[in-house]
């Protein structure tokens, strides 16, 4: 069994971080995995950030496809990002993503449960 959707036909929705937006490419209800959580495409406008947050027992992989900015964690870590960078946030890691550029930043996010 398989399913097909065209990304151009998927709607853009708000995020739980009260800023930016995303397309839900695959949600957990579309798979049979007990670990898979979501596969999304995120949009972050210039000068906007996704505030410090974590994902309870969820590992998040982030791939930057467009734009630049900085990613921070609650331990004081700060890393600039550009298109092509990949980040992994281990389970329960507080992090913030800020677009400090003049163009929209875009990302792929894959989230899965670690237990």
Tab-separated table of N, CA and C in Angstrom:
chain	number	residue	atom	x	y	z
A	1	UNK	N	0.845	-1.185	0.000
A	1	UNK	CA	0.000	0.000	0.000
A	1	UNK	C	0.884	1.239	0.000
A	2	UNK	N	0.466	2.272	-0.688
A	2	UNK	CA	1.186	3.534	-0.691
A	2	UNK	C	0.187	4.666	-0.830
A	3	UNK	N	0.657	5.876	-0.571
A	3	UNK	CA	-0.193	7.048	-0.780
A	3	UNK	C	0.616	8.102	-1.513
A	4	UNK	N	-0.068	8.942	-2.246
A	4	UNK	CA	0.576	9.986	-3.037
A	4	UNK	C	-0.135	11.306	-2.795
A	5	UNK	N	0.653	12.373	-2.639
A	5	UNK	CA	0.129	13.733	-2.557
A	5	UNK	C	1.102	14.635	-3.296
A	6	UNK	N	0.595	15.691	-3.900
A	6	UNK	CA	1.447	16.669	-4.559
A	6	UNK	C	1.709	17.817	-3.595
A	7	UNK	N	2.980	18.133	-3.375
A	7	UNK	CA	3.340	19.178	-2.413
A	7	UNK	C	2.739	20.532	-2.771
A	8	UNK	N	2.566	20.797	-4.059
A	8	UNK	CA	2.002	22.079	-4.484
A	8	UNK	C	0.524	22.215	-4.128
A	9	UNK	N	-0.124	21.109	-3.826
A	9	UNK	CA	-1.542	21.136	-3.476
A	9	UNK	C	-1.786	21.138	-1.969
A	10	UNK	N	-0.710	21.065	-1.185
A	10	UNK	CA	-0.847	21.062	0.279
A	10	UNK	C	-0.960	22.493	0.787
A	11	UNK	N	-1.818	22.697	1.770
A	11	UNK	CA	-2.026	24.041	2.299
A	11	UNK	C	-0.954	24.404	3.326
A	12	UNK	N	-0.710	25.694	3.433
A	12	UNK	CA	0.223	26.227	4.425
A	12	UNK	C	-0.577	26.553	5.678
A	13	UNK	N	-0.052	26.144	6.834
A	13	UNK	CA	-0.743	26.353	8.111
A	13	UNK	C	0.197	27.028	9.095
A	14	UNK	N	-0.363	27.572	10.159
A	14	UNK	CA	0.447	28.148	11.225
A	14	UNK	C	1.169	27.063	12.004
A	15	UNK	N	2.167	27.469	12.771
A	15	UNK	CA	2.898	26.524	13.614
A	15	UNK	C	2.472	26.691	15.062
A	16	UNK	N	2.873	25.763	15.891
A	16	UNK	CA	2.551	25.851	17.316
A	16	UNK	C	3.439	26.864	18.031
A	17	UNK	N	4.380	27.473	17.312
A	17	UNK	CA	5.310	28.435	17.915
A	17	UNK	C	4.854	29.877	17.720
A	18	UNK	N	3.654	30.092	17.231
A	18	UNK	CA	3.020	31.401	17.041
A	18	UNK	C	3.746	32.305	16.057
A	19	UNK	N	4.669	31.774	15.295
A	19	UNK	CA	5.310	32.549	14.236
A	19	UNK	C	5.710	31.592	13.123
A	20	UNK	N	5.875	32.122	11.939
A	20	UNK	CA	6.217	31.274	10.815
A	20	UNK	C	5.040	30.410	10.397
A	21	UNK	N	5.272	29.568	9.406
A	21	UNK	CA	4.222	28.682	8.912
A	21	UNK	C	4.864	27.397	8.398
A	22	UNK	N	4.012	26.446	7.994
A	22	UNK	CA	4.543	25.164	7.536
A	22	UNK	C	3.535	24.455	6.641
A	23	UNK	N	4.061	23.480	5.917
A	23	UNK	CA	3.239	22.496	5.220
A	23	UNK	C	3.476	21.172	5.924
A	24	UNK	N	2.407	20.495	6.281
A	24	UNK	CA	2.511	19.162	6.870
A	24	UNK	C	2.620	18.178	5.707
A	25	UNK	N	3.830	17.710	5.429
A	25	UNK	CA	4.051	16.813	4.300
A	25	UNK	C	3.575	15.400	4.609
A	26	UNK	N	3.885	14.926	5.817
A	26	UNK	CA	3.420	13.613	6.279
A	26	UNK	C	3.163	13.715	7.774
A	27	UNK	N	1.988	13.295	8.236
A	27	UNK	CA	1.733	13.281	9.680
A	27	UNK	C	1.735	11.844	10.192
A	28	UNK	N	1.771	11.719	11.498
A	28	UNK	CA	1.917	10.389	12.107
A	28	UNK	C	0.774	9.443	11.771
A	29	UNK	N	-0.397	9.971	11.481
A	29	UNK	CA	-1.538	9.119	11.166
A	29	UNK	C	-1.451	8.494	9.773
A	30	UNK	N	-0.519	8.984	8.958
A	30	UNK	CA	-0.373	8.459	7.599
A	30	UNK	C	0.620	7.298	7.508
A	31	UNK	N	1.234	6.937	8.626
A	31	UNK	CA	2.204	5.843	8.624
A	31	UNK	C	1.781	4.781	9.638
A	32	UNK	N	2.459	3.667	9.608
A	32	UNK	CA	2.202	2.617	10.596
A	32	UNK	C	3.298	2.572	11.651
A	33	UNK	N	4.225	3.531	11.605
A	33	UNK	CA	5.333	3.556	12.561
A	33	UNK	C	4.875	4.098	13.909
A	34	UNK	N	5.316	3.466	14.977
A	34	UNK	CA	5.001	3.991	16.307
A	34	UNK	C	5.993	5.078	16.720
A	35	UNK	N	7.049	5.287	15.939
A	35	UNK	CA	8.065	6.287	16.272
A	35	UNK	C	7.953	7.564	15.435
A	36	UNK	N	7.470	7.451	14.221
A	36	UNK	CA	7.384	8.610	13.334
A	36	UNK	C	6.373	9.614	13.870
A	37	UNK	N	6.730	10.892	13.857
A	37	UNK	CA	5.847	11.949	14.344
A	37	UNK	C	5.388	12.864	13.209
A	38	UNK	N	6.333	13.409	12.421
A	38	UNK	CA	5.947	14.343	11.361
A	38	UNK	C	7.110	14.622	10.417
A	39	UNK	N	6.744	15.002	9.197
A	39	UNK	CA	7.683	15.488	8.190
A	39	UNK	C	7.057	16.768	7.665
A	40	UNK	N	7.699	17.913	7.909
A	40	UNK	CA	7.114	19.204	7.557
A	40	UNK	C	8.094	20.050	6.754
A	41	UNK	N	7.546	21.083	6.118
A	41	UNK	CA	8.356	22.088	5.428
A	41	UNK	C	8.004	23.425	6.059
A	42	UNK	N	8.996	24.077	6.677
A	42	UNK	CA	8.738	25.299	7.424
A	42	UNK	C	9.182	26.557	6.705
A	43	UNK	N	8.446	27.634	6.952
A	43	UNK	CA	8.737	28.953	6.390
A	43	UNK	C	8.908	29.938	7.543
A	44	UNK	N	10.020	30.669	7.554
A	44	UNK	CA	10.271	31.643	8.611
A	44	UNK	C	10.612	32.987	7.963
A	45	UNK	N	9.710	33.983	8.074
A	45	UNK	CA	9.930	35.281	7.440
A	45	UNK	C	11.145	36.019	8.011
A	46	UNK	N	11.657	37.009	7.281
A	46	UNK	CA	12.790	37.807	7.760
A	46	UNK	C	12.491	38.450	9.112
A	47	UNK	N	13.484	38.427	10.001
A	47	UNK	CA	13.359	39.078	11.297
A	47	UNK	C	12.502	38.338	12.312
A	48	UNK	N	12.044	37.154	11.984
A	48	UNK	CA	11.155	36.386	12.867
A	48	UNK	C	11.923	35.187	13.422
A	49	UNK	N	11.494	34.712	14.601
A	49	UNK	CA	12.110	33.509	15.156
A	49	UNK	C	11.054	32.587	15.731
A	50	UNK	N	11.397	31.302	15.737
A	50	UNK	CA	10.626	30.328	16.491
A	50	UNK	C	11.244	30.339	17.873
A	51	UNK	N	10.493	30.826	18.846
A	51	UNK	CA	10.987	30.998	20.218
A	51	UNK	C	11.526	29.690	20.797
A	52	UNK	N	12.315	29.820	21.861
A	52	UNK	CA	12.902	28.667	22.554
A	52	UNK	C	11.799	27.660	22.894
A	53	UNK	N	11.976	26.424	22.463
A	53	UNK	CA	10.983	25.366	22.688
A	53	UNK	C	11.676	24.011	22.630
A	54	UNK	N	10.987	22.989	23.056
A	54	UNK	CA	11.491	21.625	22.908
A	54	UNK	C	10.348	20.734	22.452
A	55	UNK	N	10.681	19.496	22.174
A	55	UNK	CA	9.695	18.509	21.756
A	55	UNK	C	9.822	17.335	22.715
A	56	UNK	N	8.782	17.092	23.484
A	56	UNK	CA	8.785	16.072	24.531
A	56	UNK	C	9.038	14.681	23.951
A	57	UNK	N	10.194	14.106	24.283
A	57	UNK	CA	10.585	12.765	23.830
A	57	UNK	C	10.605	12.617	22.310
A	58	UNK	N	10.902	13.718	21.610
A	58	UNK	CA	10.948	13.697	20.149
A	58	UNK	C	12.296	14.236	19.672
A	59	UNK	N	12.931	13.488	18.775
A	59	UNK	CA	14.145	13.928	18.098
A	59	UNK	C	13.708	14.702	16.858
A	60	UNK	N	14.369	15.842	16.592
A	60	UNK	CA	14.024	16.646	15.424
A	60	UNK	C	15.256	16.835	14.550
A	61	UNK	N	15.096	16.555	13.269
A	61	UNK	CA	16.147	16.793	12.282
A	61	UNK	C	15.697	17.972	11.431
A	62	UNK	N	16.586	18.938	11.255
A	62	UNK	CA	16.289	20.160	10.510
A	62	UNK	C	17.281	20.287	9.357
A	63	UNK	N	16.772	20.503	8.140
A	63	UNK	CA	17.615	20.762	6.977
A	63	UNK	C	17.218	22.126	6.424
A	64	UNK	N	18.180	23.039	6.352
A	64	UNK	CA	17.932	24.391	5.844
A	64	UNK	C	17.989	24.345	4.316
A	65	UNK	N	16.924	24.788	3.656
A	65	UNK	CA	16.902	24.780	2.195
A	65	UNK	C	17.045	26.172	1.594
A	66	UNK	N	16.796	27.209	2.403
A	66	UNK	CA	16.857	28.578	1.888
A	66	UNK	C	17.080	29.530	3.051
A	67	UNK	N	17.842	30.589	2.827
A	67	UNK	CA	18.012	31.634	3.827
A	67	UNK	C	19.165	31.383	4.776
A	68	UNK	N	19.226	32.243	5.783
A	68	UNK	CA	20.277	32.132	6.794
A	68	UNK	C	19.768	32.731	8.101
A	69	UNK	N	20.510	32.476	9.169
A	69	UNK	CA	20.126	32.968	10.487
A	69	UNK	C	20.957	32.299	11.553
A	70	UNK	N	20.385	32.160	12.752
A	70	UNK	CA	21.086	31.511	13.859
A	70	UNK	C	20.155	30.541	14.577
A	71	UNK	N	20.764	29.484	15.098
A	71	UNK	CA	20.065	28.522	15.937
A	71	UNK	C	20.731	28.555	17.297
A	72	UNK	N	19.917	28.630	18.341
A	72	UNK	CA	20.422	28.689	19.717
A	72	UNK	C	19.832	27.536	20.511
A	73	UNK	N	20.570	27.105	21.547
A	73	UNK	CA	20.002	26.135	22.477
A	73	UNK	C	20.052	26.699	23.895
A	74	UNK	N	19.394	26.030	24.819
A	74	UNK	CA	19.275	26.544	26.192
A	74	UNK	C	20.577	26.435	26.972
A	75	UNK	N	21.592	25.771	26.421
A	75	UNK	CA	22.900	25.677	27.077
A	75	UNK	C	23.843	26.784	26.635
A	76	UNK	N	23.335	27.738	25.865
A	76	UNK	CA	24.155	28.850	25.401
A	76	UNK	C	24.801	28.623	24.047
A	77	UNK	N	24.538	27.490	23.440
A	77	UNK	CA	25.090	27.226	22.110
A	77	UNK	C	24.437	28.106	21.065
A	78	UNK	N	25.254	28.664	20.174
A	78	UNK	CA	24.763	29.504	19.084
A	78	UNK	C	25.491	29.077	17.810
A	79	UNK	N	24.740	28.761	16.775
A	79	UNK	CA	25.328	28.365	15.497
A	79	UNK	C	24.636	29.110	14.367
A	80	UNK	N	25.400	29.785	13.514
A	80	UNK	CA	24.782	30.370	12.324
A	80	UNK	C	24.356	29.254	11.374
A	81	UNK	N	23.351	29.522	10.546
A	81	UNK	CA	22.963	28.540	9.538
A	81	UNK	C	22.836	29.201	8.177
A	82	UNK	N	23.073	28.400	7.154
A	82	UNK	CA	22.867	28.797	5.762
A	82	UNK	C	22.206	27.621	5.049
A	83	UNK	N	21.717	27.871	3.844
A	83	UNK	CA	21.109	26.800	3.056
A	83	UNK	C	22.105	25.658	2.899
A	84	UNK	N	21.632	24.450	3.118
A	84	UNK	CA	22.467	23.260	3.030
A	84	UNK	C	22.889	22.710	4.377
A	85	UNK	N	22.731	23.492	5.448
A	85	UNK	CA	23.092	23.010	6.786
A	85	UNK	C	22.044	22.036	7.312
A	86	UNK	N	22.520	21.112	8.161
A	86	UNK	CA	21.649	20.133	8.806
A	86	UNK	C	21.907	20.164	10.302
A	87	UNK	N	20.842	20.164	11.093
A	87	UNK	CA	20.932	20.146	12.552
A	87	UNK	C	20.123	18.972	13.083
A	88	UNK	N	20.588	18.388	14.190
A	88	UNK	CA	19.816	17.372	14.903
A	88	UNK	C	19.634	17.857	16.332
A	89	UNK	N	18.379	17.933	16.769
A	89	UNK	CA	18.058	18.298	18.145
A	89	UNK	C	17.637	17.022	18.858
A	90	UNK	N	18.431	16.597	19.826
A	90	UNK	CA	18.078	15.388	20.557
A	90	UNK	C	16.810	15.623	21.371
A	91	UNK	N	16.207	14.560	21.797
A	91	UNK	CA	14.960	14.610	22.542
A	91	UNK	C	15.040	15.603	23.701
A	92	UNK	N	14.019	16.441	23.823
A	92	UNK	CA	13.860	17.413	24.913
A	92	UNK	C	14.899	18.531	24.911
A	93	UNK	N	15.613	18.736	23.805
A	93	UNK	CA	16.581	19.832	23.703
A	93	UNK	C	15.854	21.128	23.374
A	94	UNK	N	15.960	22.104	24.260
A	94	UNK	CA	15.349	23.409	23.995
A	94	UNK	C	16.180	24.123	22.933
A	95	UNK	N	15.496	24.669	21.922
A	95	UNK	CA	16.184	25.358	20.835
A	95	UNK	C	15.309	26.467	20.264
A	96	UNK	N	15.984	27.395	19.590
A	96	UNK	CA	15.327	28.555	18.987
A	96	UNK	C	15.930	28.739	17.602
A	97	UNK	N	15.103	29.048	16.623
A	97	UNK	CA	15.573	29.279	15.259
A	97	UNK	C	15.176	30.695	14.866
A	98	UNK	N	16.175	31.496	14.496
A	98	UNK	CA	15.934	32.904	14.166
A	98	UNK	C	16.402	33.212	12.751
A	99	UNK	N	15.538	33.857	12.000
A	99	UNK	CA	15.896	34.341	10.672
A	99	UNK	C	16.299	35.805	10.822
A	100	UNK	N	17.592	36.077	10.792
A	100	UNK	CA	18.059	37.458	10.943
A	100	UNK	C	18.493	38.041	9.602
A	101	UNK	N	17.932	37.510	8.518
A	101	UNK	CA	18.283	37.978	7.180
A	101	UNK	C	17.135	38.781	6.570
A	102	UNK	N	17.310	39.165	5.317
A	102	UNK	CA	16.294	39.940	4.601
A	102	UNK	C	15.411	39.085	3.700
A	103	UNK	N	15.607	37.763	3.729
A	103	UNK	CA	14.776	36.883	2.912
A	103	UNK	C	14.189	35.763	3.766
A	104	UNK	N	13.109	35.193	3.283
A	104	UNK	CA	12.474	34.100	4.010
A	104	UNK	C	13.430	32.911	4.106
A	105	UNK	N	13.442	32.258	5.262
A	105	UNK	CA	14.211	31.026	5.449
A	105	UNK	C	13.239	29.853	5.347
A	106	UNK	N	13.727	28.740	4.793
A	106	UNK	CA	12.880	27.564	4.621
A	106	UNK	C	13.636	26.320	5.070
A	107	UNK	N	12.880	25.354	5.579
A	107	UNK	CA	13.473	24.179	6.221
A	107	UNK	C	12.618	22.938	5.991
A	108	UNK	N	13.270	21.786	5.941
A	108	UNK	CA	12.598	20.509	6.114
A	108	UNK	C	12.791	20.106	7.568
A	109	UNK	N	11.749	19.560	8.195
A	109	UNK	CA	11.836	19.026	9.554
A	109	UNK	C	11.298	17.598	9.563
A	110	UNK	N	12.054	16.710	10.181
A	110	UNK	CA	11.602	15.340	10.408
A	110	UNK	C	11.627	15.115	11.911
A	111	UNK	N	10.512	14.658	12.464
A	111	UNK	CA	10.423	14.413	13.908
A	111	UNK	C	9.993	12.971	14.161
A	112	UNK	N	10.672	12.347	15.126
A	112	UNK	CA	10.293	10.991	15.518
A	112	UNK	C	10.511	10.798	17.009
A	113	UNK	N	9.702	9.932	17.587
A	113	UNK	CA	9.787	9.626	19.017
A	113	UNK	C	11.009	8.767	19.277
A	114	UNK	N	11.651	8.995	20.421
A	114	UNK	CA	12.836	8.197	20.742
A	114	UNK	C	12.497	6.990	21.605
A	115	UNK	N	11.235	6.811	21.948
A	115	UNK	CA	10.839	5.640	22.742
A	115	UNK	C	9.400	5.261	22.473
